Coordinates of C-alpha atoms and ligand atoms in Angstrom, one line a residue:
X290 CA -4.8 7.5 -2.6
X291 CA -1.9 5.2 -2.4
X292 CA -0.3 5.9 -5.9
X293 CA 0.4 8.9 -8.3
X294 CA 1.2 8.8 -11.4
X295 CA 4.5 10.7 -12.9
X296 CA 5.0 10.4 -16.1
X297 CA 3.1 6.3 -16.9
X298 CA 5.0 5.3 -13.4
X299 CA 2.7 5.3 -10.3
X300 CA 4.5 5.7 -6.9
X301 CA 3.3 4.2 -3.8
X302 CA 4.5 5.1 -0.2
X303 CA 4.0 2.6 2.7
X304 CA 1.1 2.4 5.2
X305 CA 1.7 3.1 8.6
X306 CA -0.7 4.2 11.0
X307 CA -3.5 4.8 8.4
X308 CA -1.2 7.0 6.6
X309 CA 0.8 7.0 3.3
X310 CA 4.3 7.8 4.3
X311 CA 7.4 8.1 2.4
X312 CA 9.9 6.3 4.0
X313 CA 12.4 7.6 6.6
X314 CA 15.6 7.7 4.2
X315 CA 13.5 9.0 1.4
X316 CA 14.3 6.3 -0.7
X317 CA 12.3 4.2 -3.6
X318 CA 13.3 1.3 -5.5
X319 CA 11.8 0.2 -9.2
X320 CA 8.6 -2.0 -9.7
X321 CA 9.0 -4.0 -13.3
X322 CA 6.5 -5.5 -15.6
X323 CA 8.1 -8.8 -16.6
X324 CA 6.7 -9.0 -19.7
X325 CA 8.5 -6.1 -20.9
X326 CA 11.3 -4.9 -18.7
X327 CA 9.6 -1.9 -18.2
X328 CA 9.7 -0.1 -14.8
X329 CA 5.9 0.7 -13.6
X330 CA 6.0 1.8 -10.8
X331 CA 8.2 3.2 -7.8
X332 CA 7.7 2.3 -4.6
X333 CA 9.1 3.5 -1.0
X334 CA 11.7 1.6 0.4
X335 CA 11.5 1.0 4.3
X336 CA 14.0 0.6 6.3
X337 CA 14.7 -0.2 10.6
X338 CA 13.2 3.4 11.3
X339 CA 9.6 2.7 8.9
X340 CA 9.7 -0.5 11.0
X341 CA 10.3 0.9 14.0
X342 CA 6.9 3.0 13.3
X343 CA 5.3 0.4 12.3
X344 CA 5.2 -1.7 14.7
X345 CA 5.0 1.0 17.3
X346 CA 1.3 1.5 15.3
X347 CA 0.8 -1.9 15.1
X348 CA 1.6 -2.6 18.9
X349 CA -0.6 0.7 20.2
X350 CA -3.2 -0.4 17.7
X351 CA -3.1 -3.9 20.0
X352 CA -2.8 -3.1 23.2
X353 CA -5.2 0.2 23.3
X354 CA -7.0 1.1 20.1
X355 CA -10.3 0.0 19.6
X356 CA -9.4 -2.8 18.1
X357 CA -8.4 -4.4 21.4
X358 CA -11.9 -4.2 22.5
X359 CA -13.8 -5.4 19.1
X360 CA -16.5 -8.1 19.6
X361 CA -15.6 -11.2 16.8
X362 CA -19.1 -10.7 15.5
X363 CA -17.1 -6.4 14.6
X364 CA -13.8 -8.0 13.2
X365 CA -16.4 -10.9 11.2
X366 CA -18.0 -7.4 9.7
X367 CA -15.0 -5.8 8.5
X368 CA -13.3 -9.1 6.8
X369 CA -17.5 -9.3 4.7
X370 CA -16.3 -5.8 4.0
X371 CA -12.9 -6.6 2.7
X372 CA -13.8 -8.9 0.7
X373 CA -16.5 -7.0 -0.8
X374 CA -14.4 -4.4 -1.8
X375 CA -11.8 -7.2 -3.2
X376 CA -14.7 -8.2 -5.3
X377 CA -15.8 -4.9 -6.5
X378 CA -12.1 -3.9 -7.7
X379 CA -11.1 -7.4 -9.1
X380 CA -10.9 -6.8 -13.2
X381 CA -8.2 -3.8 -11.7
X382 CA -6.5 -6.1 -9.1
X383 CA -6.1 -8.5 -11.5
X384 CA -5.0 -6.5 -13.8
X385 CA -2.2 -5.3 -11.6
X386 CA -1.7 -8.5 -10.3
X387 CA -1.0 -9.6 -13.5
X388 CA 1.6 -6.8 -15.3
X389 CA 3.2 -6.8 -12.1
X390 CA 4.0 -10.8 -11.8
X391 CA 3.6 -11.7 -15.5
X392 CA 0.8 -14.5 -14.8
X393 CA -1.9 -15.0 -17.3
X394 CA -5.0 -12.6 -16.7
X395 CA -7.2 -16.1 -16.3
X396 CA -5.0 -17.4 -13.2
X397 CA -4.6 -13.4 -11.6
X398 CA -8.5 -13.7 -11.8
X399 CA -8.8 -16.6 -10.2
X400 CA -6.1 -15.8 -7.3
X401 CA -8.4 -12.2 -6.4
X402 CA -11.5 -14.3 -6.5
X403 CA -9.9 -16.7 -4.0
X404 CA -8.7 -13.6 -1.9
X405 CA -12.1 -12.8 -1.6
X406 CA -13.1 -16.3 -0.4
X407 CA -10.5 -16.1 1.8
X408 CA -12.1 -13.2 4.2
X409 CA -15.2 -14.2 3.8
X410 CA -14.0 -17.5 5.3
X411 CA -12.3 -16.0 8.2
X412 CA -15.3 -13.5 8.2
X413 CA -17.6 -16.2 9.5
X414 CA -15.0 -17.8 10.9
X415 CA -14.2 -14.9 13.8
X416 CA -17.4 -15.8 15.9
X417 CA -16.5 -19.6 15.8
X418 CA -13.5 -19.1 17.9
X419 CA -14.0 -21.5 21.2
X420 CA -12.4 -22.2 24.3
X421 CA -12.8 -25.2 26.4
X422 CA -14.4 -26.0 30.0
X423 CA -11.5 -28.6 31.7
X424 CA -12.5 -31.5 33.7
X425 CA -10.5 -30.9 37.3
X426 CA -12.0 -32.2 40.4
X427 CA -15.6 -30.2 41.4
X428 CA -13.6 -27.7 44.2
X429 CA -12.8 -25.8 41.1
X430 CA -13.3 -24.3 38.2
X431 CA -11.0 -24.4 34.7
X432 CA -12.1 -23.0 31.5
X433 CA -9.7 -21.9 28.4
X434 CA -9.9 -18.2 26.7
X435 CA -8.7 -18.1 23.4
X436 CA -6.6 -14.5 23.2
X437 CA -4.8 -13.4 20.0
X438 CA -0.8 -13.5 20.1
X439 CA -0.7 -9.7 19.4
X440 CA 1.6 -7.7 16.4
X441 CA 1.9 -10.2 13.4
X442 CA 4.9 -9.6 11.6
X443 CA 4.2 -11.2 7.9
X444 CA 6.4 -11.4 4.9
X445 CA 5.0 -13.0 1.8
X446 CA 6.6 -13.8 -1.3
X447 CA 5.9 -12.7 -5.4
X448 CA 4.1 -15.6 -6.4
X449 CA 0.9 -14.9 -5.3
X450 CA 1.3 -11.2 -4.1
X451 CA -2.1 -10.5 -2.8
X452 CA -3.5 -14.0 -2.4
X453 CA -0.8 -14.7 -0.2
X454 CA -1.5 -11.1 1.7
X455 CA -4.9 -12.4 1.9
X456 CA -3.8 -15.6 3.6
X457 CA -1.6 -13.6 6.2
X458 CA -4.5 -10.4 7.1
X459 CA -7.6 -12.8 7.0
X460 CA -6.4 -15.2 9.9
X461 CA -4.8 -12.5 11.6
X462 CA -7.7 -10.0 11.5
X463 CA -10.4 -12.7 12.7
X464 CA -8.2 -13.8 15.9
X465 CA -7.6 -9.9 16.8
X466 CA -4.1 -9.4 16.1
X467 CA -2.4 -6.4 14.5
X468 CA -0.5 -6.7 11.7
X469 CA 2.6 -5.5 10.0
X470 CA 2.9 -7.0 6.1
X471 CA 5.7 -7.1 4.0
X472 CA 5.3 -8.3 0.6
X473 CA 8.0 -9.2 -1.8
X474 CA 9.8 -6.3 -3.2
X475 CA 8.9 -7.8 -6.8
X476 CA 5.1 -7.7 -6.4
X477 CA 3.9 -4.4 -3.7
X478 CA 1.3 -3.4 -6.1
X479 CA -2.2 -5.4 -5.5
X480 CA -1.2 -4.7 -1.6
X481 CA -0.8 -1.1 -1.5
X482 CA -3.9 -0.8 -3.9
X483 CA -5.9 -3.2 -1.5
X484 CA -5.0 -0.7 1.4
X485 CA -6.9 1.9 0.0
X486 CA -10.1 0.7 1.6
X487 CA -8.7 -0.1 5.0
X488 CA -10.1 3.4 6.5
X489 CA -13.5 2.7 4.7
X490 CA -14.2 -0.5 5.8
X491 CA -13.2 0.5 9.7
X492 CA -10.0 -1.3 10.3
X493 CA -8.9 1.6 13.2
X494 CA -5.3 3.2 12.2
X495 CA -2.6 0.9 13.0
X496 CA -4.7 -2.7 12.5
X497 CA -2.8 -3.4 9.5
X498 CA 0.1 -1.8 8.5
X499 CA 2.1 -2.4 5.1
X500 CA 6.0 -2.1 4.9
X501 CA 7.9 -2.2 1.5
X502 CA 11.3 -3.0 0.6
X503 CA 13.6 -5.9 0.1
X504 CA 13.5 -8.6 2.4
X505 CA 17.3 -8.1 4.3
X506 CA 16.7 -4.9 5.4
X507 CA 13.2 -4.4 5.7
X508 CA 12.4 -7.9 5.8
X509 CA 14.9 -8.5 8.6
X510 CA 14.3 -5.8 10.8
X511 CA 10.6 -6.5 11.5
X512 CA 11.5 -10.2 12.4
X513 CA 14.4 -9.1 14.3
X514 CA 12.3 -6.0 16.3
X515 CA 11.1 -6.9 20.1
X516 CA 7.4 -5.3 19.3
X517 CA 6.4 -7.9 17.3
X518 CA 4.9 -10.8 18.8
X519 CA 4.6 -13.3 15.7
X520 CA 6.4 -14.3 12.7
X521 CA 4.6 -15.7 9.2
X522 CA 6.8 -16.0 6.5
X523 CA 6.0 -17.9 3.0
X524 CA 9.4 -17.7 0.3
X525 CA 12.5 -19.8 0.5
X526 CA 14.0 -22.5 2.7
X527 CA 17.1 -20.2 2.9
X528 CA 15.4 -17.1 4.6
X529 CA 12.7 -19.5 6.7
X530 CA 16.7 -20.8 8.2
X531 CA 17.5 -17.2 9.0
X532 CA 14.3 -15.8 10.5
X533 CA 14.1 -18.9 12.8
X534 CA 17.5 -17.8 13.9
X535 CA 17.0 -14.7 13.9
X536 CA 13.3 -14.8 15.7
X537 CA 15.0 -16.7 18.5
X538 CA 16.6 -13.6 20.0
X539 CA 13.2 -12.7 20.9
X540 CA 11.7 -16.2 21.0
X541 CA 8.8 -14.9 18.2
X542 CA 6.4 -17.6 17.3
X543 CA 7.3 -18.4 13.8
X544 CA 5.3 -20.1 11.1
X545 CA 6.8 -21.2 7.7
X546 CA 5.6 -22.0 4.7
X547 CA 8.7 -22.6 2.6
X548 CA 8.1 -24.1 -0.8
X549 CA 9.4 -27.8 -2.0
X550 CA 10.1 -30.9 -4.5
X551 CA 6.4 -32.4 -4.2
X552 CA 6.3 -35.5 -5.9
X553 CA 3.3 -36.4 -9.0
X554 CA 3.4 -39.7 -8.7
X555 CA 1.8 -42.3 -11.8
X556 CA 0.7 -45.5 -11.8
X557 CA -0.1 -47.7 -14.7
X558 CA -3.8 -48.2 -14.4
X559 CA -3.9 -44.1 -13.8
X560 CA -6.2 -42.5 -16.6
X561 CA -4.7 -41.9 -19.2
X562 CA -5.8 -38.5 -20.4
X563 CA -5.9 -37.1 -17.0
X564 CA -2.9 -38.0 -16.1
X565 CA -0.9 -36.8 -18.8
X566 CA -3.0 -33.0 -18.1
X567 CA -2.3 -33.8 -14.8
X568 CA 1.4 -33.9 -14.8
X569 CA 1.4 -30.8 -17.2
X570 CA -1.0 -29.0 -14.9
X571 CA 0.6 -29.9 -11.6
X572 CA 4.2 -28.1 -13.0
X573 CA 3.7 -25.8 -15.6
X574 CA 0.5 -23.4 -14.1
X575 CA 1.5 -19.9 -12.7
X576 CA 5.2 -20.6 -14.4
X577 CA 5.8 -23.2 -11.8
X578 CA 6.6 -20.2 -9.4
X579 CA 4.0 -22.7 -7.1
X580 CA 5.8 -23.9 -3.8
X581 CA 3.6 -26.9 -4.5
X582 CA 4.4 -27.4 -8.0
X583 CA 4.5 -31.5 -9.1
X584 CA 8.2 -30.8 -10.3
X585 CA 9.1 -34.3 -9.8
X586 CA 6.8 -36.4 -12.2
X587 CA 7.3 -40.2 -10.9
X588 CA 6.1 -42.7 -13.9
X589 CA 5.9 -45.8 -13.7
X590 CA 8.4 -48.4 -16.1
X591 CA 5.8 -49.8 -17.6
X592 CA 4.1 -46.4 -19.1
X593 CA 7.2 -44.3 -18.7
X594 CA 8.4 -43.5 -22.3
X595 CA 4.7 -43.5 -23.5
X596 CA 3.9 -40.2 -21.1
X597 CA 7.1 -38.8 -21.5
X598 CA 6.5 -38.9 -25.1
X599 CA 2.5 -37.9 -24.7
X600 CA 3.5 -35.2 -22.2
X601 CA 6.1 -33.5 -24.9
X602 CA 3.1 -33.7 -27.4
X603 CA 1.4 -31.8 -25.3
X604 CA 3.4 -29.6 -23.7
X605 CA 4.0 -28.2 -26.9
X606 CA 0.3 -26.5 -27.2
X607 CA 1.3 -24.9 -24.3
X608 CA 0.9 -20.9 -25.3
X609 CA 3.3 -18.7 -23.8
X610 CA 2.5 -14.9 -24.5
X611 CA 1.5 -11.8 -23.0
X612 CA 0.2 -12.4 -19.8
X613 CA -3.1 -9.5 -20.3
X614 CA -4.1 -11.9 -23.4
X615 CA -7.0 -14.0 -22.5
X616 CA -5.3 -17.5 -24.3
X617 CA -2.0 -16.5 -22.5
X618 CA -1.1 -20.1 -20.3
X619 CA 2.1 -19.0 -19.8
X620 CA 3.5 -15.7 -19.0
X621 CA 7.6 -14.8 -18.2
X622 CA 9.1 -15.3 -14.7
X623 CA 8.4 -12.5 -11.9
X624 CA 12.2 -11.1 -12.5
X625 CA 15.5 -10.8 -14.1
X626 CA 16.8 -12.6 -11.1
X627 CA 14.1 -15.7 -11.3
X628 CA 14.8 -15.8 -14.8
X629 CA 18.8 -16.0 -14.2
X630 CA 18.1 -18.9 -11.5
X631 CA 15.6 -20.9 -13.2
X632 CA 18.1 -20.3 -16.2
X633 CA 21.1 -21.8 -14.5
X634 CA 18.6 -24.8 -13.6
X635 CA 18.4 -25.8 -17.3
X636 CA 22.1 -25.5 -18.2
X637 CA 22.4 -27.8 -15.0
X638 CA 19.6 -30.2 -16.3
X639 CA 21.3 -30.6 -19.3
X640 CA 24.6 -32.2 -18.0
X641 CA 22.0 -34.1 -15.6
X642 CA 19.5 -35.8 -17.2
X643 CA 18.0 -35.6 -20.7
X644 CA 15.7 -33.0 -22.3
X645 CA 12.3 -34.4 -23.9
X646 CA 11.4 -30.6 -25.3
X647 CA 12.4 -27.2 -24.0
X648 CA 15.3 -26.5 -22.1
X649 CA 16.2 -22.6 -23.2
X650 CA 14.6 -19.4 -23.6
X651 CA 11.2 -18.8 -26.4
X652 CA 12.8 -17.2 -29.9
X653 CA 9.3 -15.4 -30.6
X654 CA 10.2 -12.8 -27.9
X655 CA 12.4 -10.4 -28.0
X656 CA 11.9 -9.1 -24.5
X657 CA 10.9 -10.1 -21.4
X658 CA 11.3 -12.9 -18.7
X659 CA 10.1 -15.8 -20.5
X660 CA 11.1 -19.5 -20.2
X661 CA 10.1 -22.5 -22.5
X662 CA 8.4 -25.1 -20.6
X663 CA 10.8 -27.7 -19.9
X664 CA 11.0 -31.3 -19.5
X665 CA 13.6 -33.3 -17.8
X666 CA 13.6 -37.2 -17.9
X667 CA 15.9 -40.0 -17.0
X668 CA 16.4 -37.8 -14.1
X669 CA 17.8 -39.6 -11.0
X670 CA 16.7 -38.5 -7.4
X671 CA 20.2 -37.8 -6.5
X672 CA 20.4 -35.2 -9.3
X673 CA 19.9 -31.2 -8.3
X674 CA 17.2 -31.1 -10.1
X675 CA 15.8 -33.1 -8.5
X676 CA 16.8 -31.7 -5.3
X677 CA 16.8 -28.6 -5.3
X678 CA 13.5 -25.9 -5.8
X679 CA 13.8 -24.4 -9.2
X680 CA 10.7 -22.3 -9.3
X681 CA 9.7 -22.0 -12.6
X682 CA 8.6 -24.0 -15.8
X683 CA 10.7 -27.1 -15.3
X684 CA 9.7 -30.7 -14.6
X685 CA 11.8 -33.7 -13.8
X686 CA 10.5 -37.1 -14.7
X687 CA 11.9 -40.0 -12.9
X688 CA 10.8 -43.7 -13.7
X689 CA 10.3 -46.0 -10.4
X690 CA 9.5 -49.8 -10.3
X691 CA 6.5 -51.0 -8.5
X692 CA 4.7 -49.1 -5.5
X693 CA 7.4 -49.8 -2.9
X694 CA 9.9 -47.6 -5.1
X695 CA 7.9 -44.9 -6.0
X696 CA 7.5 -44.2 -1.6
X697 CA 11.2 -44.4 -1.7
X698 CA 11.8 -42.1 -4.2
X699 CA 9.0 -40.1 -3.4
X700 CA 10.2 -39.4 0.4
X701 CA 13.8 -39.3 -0.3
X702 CA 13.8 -35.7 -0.3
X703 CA 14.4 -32.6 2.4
X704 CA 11.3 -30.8 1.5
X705 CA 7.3 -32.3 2.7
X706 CA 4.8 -29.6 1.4
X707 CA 3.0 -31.2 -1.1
X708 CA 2.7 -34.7 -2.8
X709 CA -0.1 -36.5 -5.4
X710 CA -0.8 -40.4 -6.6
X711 CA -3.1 -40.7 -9.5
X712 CA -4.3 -44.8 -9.8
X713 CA -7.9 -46.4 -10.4
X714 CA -6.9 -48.3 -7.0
X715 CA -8.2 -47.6 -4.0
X716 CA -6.1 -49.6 -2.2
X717 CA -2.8 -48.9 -3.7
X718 CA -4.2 -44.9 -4.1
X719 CA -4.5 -45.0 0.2
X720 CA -1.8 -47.3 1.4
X721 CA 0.1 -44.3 -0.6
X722 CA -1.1 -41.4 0.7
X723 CA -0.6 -42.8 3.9
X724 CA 3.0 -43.4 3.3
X725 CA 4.1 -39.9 2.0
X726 CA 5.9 -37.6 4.3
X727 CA 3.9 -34.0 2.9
X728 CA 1.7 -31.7 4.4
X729 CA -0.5 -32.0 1.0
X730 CA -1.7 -35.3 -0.8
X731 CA -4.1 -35.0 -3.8
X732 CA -5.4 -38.2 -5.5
X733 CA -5.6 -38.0 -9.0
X734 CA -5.7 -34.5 -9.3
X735 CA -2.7 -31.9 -8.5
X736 CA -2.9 -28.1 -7.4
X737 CA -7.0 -27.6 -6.2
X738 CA -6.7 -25.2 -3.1
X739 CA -9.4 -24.7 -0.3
X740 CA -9.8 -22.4 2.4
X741 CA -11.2 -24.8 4.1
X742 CA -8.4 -27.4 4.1
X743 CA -5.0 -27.2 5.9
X744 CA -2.1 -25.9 4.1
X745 CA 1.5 -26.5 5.3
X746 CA 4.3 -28.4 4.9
X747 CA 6.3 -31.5 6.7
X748 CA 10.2 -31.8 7.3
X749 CA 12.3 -28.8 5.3
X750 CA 8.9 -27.3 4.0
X751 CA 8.1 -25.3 7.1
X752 CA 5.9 -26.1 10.2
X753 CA 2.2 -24.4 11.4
X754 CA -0.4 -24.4 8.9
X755 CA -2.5 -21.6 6.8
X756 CA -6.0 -21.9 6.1
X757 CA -9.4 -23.3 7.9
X758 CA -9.5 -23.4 11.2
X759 CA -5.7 -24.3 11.4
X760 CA -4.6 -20.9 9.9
X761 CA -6.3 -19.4 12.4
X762 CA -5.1 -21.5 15.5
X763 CA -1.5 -20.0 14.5
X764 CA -3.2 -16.6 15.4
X765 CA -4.1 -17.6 18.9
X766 CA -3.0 -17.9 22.7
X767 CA -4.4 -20.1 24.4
X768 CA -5.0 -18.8 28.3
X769 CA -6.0 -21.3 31.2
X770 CA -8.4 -20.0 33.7
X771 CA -8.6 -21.5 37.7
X772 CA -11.6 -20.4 39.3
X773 CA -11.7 -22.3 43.6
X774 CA -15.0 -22.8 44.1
X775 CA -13.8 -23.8 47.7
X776 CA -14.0 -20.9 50.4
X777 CA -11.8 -22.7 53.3
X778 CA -8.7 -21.7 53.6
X779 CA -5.7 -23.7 51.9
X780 CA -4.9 -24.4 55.6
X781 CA -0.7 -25.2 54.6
X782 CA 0.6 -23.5 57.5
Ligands
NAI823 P1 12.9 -15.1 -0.7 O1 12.6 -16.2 0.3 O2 14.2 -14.4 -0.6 O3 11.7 -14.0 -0.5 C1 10.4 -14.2 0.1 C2 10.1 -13.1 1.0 O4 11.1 -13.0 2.0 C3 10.2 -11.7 0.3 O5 9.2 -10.8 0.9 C4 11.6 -11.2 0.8 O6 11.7 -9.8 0.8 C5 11.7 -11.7 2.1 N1 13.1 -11.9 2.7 C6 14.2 -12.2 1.9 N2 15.2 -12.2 2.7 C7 14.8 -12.0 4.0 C8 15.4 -11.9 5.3 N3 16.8 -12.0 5.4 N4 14.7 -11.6 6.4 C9 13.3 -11.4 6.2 N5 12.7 -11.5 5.1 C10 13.4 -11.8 4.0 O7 12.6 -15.7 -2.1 P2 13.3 -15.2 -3.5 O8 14.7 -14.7 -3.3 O9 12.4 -14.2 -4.1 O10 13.3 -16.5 -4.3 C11 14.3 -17.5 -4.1 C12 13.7 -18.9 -4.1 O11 12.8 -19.0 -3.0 C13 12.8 -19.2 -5.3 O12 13.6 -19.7 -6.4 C14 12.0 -20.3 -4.8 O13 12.7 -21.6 -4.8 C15 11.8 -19.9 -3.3 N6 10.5 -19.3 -3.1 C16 9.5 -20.1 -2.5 C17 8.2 -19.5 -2.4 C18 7.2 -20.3 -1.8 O14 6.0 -20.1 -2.0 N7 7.4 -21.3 -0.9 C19 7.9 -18.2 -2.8 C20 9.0 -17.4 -3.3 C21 10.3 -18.0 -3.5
MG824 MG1 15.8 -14.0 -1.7

């Protein structure tokens, strides 16, 4: 078992080698239930030495376990089996997931059904892997073998804790890697629990290996150590600066997946109802903790106080509660910390821009991380918030003139992950999509997710791509094979 209980607070030691170990120093930092403050659980922190073993497992594991010499149609087995399990412990994962983040029940259920999907994608995915015959003249022969890159360092963030794990292992798994995960020192839980059935499912010691602690010490030393072949990071633009820096040392691959300022964009002849949902939908689910979230709501003049206005309305049936009750649509922030940022965000909107409803923290509780959804408007581009990732429950609504304007104002920003356009158009709707600079464009909708679909960023929102066939390429050397067919010899001196 991963966890024990002392006294209501379940510990959890990290996964090395097919082992629970306690962590070099012997030391443990607090897990928190947002919605109350409380501590629930203690968890061993790692440090260079745990990653030191880690990777050491992780790098044997590649290089002569039996993992090295799996067929696809083995690894495709074990992610069917992972994902069966996944789906045979979801009301507890969930459950976990969602004391541990604060996110409603509904939305935690949803995320560990997707982590499911997710290996069963790559599942079927692991005997699709192709290389290439290459046309050089007919003396020779050239083909491609498709190899995997070897240790994959991951470090997820708290947002989707085992969702995101899920969007790391699955890739990784199917291409033949090994793996080292971090996740966010916020959210270990679902991860650790998750590990549980590695042995029983026959992922050899060493496949995949699970470090905790916070990300500048634990965090940093895995990207930092020579043994690890591969960097995937999703969390903050800051730390995707410093790992790239820091990964050069050793030239890693790196792949990030580092959050943004998408814009929702409205036009006039937009549907009404939808649209207004829309705009709600695309900022307020999961907290807006969503690297995607539509926190920049471009209106049109024409319609612009009419959906600020219908958007307040509704906004205010928004129910914030506790996030294990089934009507919950809004849960606190992940953390004392999240809640003093996004906090700081709304005394800053305030001098900004004007508030249509929110703007402060819920009276009806008396504890936990909770934030009142919160709607900025008259925001101009240039403002901070507009800028700058908040992370939580708080939209900015800028009006634009005409489709020309809302491009402008739609590109003038660092970040490229995600973008949307809701019109009746089709013209307009596609001359638009066309022009935005994101990894992500949804028409008239904002948010759906596939495993099937590429999912990545442009500019300052990262580079490689997760999911489909994409997320697996990141896994994957690519090695070119010269076979002369021609016995004379070369005859050059
Ligand atoms: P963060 O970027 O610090 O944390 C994400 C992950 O990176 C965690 O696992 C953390 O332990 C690790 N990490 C932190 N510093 C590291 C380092 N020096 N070397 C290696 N790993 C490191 O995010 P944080 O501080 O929790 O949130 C700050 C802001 O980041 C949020 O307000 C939000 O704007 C953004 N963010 C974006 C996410 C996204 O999905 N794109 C997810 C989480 C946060
Ligand atoms: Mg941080």
């Amino acid at each position: 078992m991963s966890s024990s209980a002392t006294a209501g607070i379940r510990t959890y030691k990290n996964y090395v080698n097919g082992e629970w170990v306690a962590s070099a120093s012997g030391q443990t930092f607090p897990v928190y239930d947002p919605s109350t403050e409380e501590v629930i659980a203690e968890v061993a922190a790692a440090g260079a030495a745990d990653v030191d073993l880690a990777v050491k497992a992780a790098r044997a594991a590649f290089d002569s376990g039996p993992w090295a010499t799996t067929t696809a149609q083995d690894r495709g087995r074990v992610l069917f089996k992972l994902a069966e399990k996944i789906r045979q412990n979801s009301p507890q994962l969930a459950e976990i997931e969602c004391r541990n983040t604060g996110k409603p029940i509904v939305e935690a259920e949803y995320d560990i059904a997707d982590v499911a999907t997710c290996f069963e994608y790559y599942g079927g995915l692991a005997t699709k892997v192709l290389g290439s015959v290459n046309p050089v003249p007919a003396n020779a022969l050239s083909f491609t073998l498709r190899e995997p890159v070897g240790v994959a360092g991951q470090i997820i963030p708290w947002n989707y804790p085992l969702l995101m794990a899920a969007w790391k292992l699955a890739p990784a798994l199917a291409a033949g890697c090994t793996c080292v995960l971090k996740p966010a020192e916020q959210t270990p839980l679902t991860a650790l629990e998750f590990a549980n059935c590695f042995g029983e499912v026959g992922l050899p010691p060493g496949v995949v290996n699970i470090l905790n602690g916070p990300g500048e010490t634990a965090g940093a030393a895995l990207v930092a150590h020579p043994g690890v072949d591969k960097i995937a990071f999703t969390g903050s633009a800051a730390v995707g600066k410093i790992i790239v820096k820091s990964a050069a040392d050793t030239l890693k691959r790196v792949t990030l997946e580092l959050g943004g300022k998408s814009p929702n964009i409205f036009f006039t002849d937009a549907d009404w109802e939808a649209s207004i949902d829309g705009a709600l939908f695309g900022v307020f689910i999961n907290q807006g903790e969503v690297c995607s979230a539509g926190s920049r709501i471009l209106v049109e003049k024409k319609i612009y106080s009419k959906f600020v206005e219908a958007m307040t309305e509704k906004a205010k049936r928004i129910k914030l509660g506790a996030p294990l009750e089934r009507d919950t649509k809004m849960g606190p922030l992940v953390s004392k910390e999240q809640y003093d940022r996004v906090s700081s965000y709304l005394e800053l909107g305030k001098k900004e821009a004007k508030v249509a409803i929110g703007g402060g923290r819920p009276k009806q509780f008396g504890k936990g991380y909770y934030v009142e959804p919160t709607i900025f408007y008259d925001v101009d581009n240039t403002a901070r918030i507009a800028r700058e990732e908040i992370f939580g429950p708080v939209a900015s609504v800028i009006p634009f003139d005409g489709e020309a304007d809302a491009i402008r104002i739609a590109n003038d920003t660092p970040y490229g992950l995600a973008a949307a356009v809701w019109t009746r158009d089709i013209y307009k709707a596609f001359r638009v999509v066309k022009s935005l600079r994101a990894g992500i464009v949804w028409v008239n909708h904002m948010q759906p997710t596939y495993v099937e679909a590429p999912w990545g960023g442009y500019k300052q929102s990262g580079f490689g791509r997760e999911l489909g066939p994409w997320g697996l390429e990141e896994y994957l050397e690519t090695k070119q094979v010269f076979v002369n067919l021609d016995e004379t010899p070369i005859g050059w001196y």
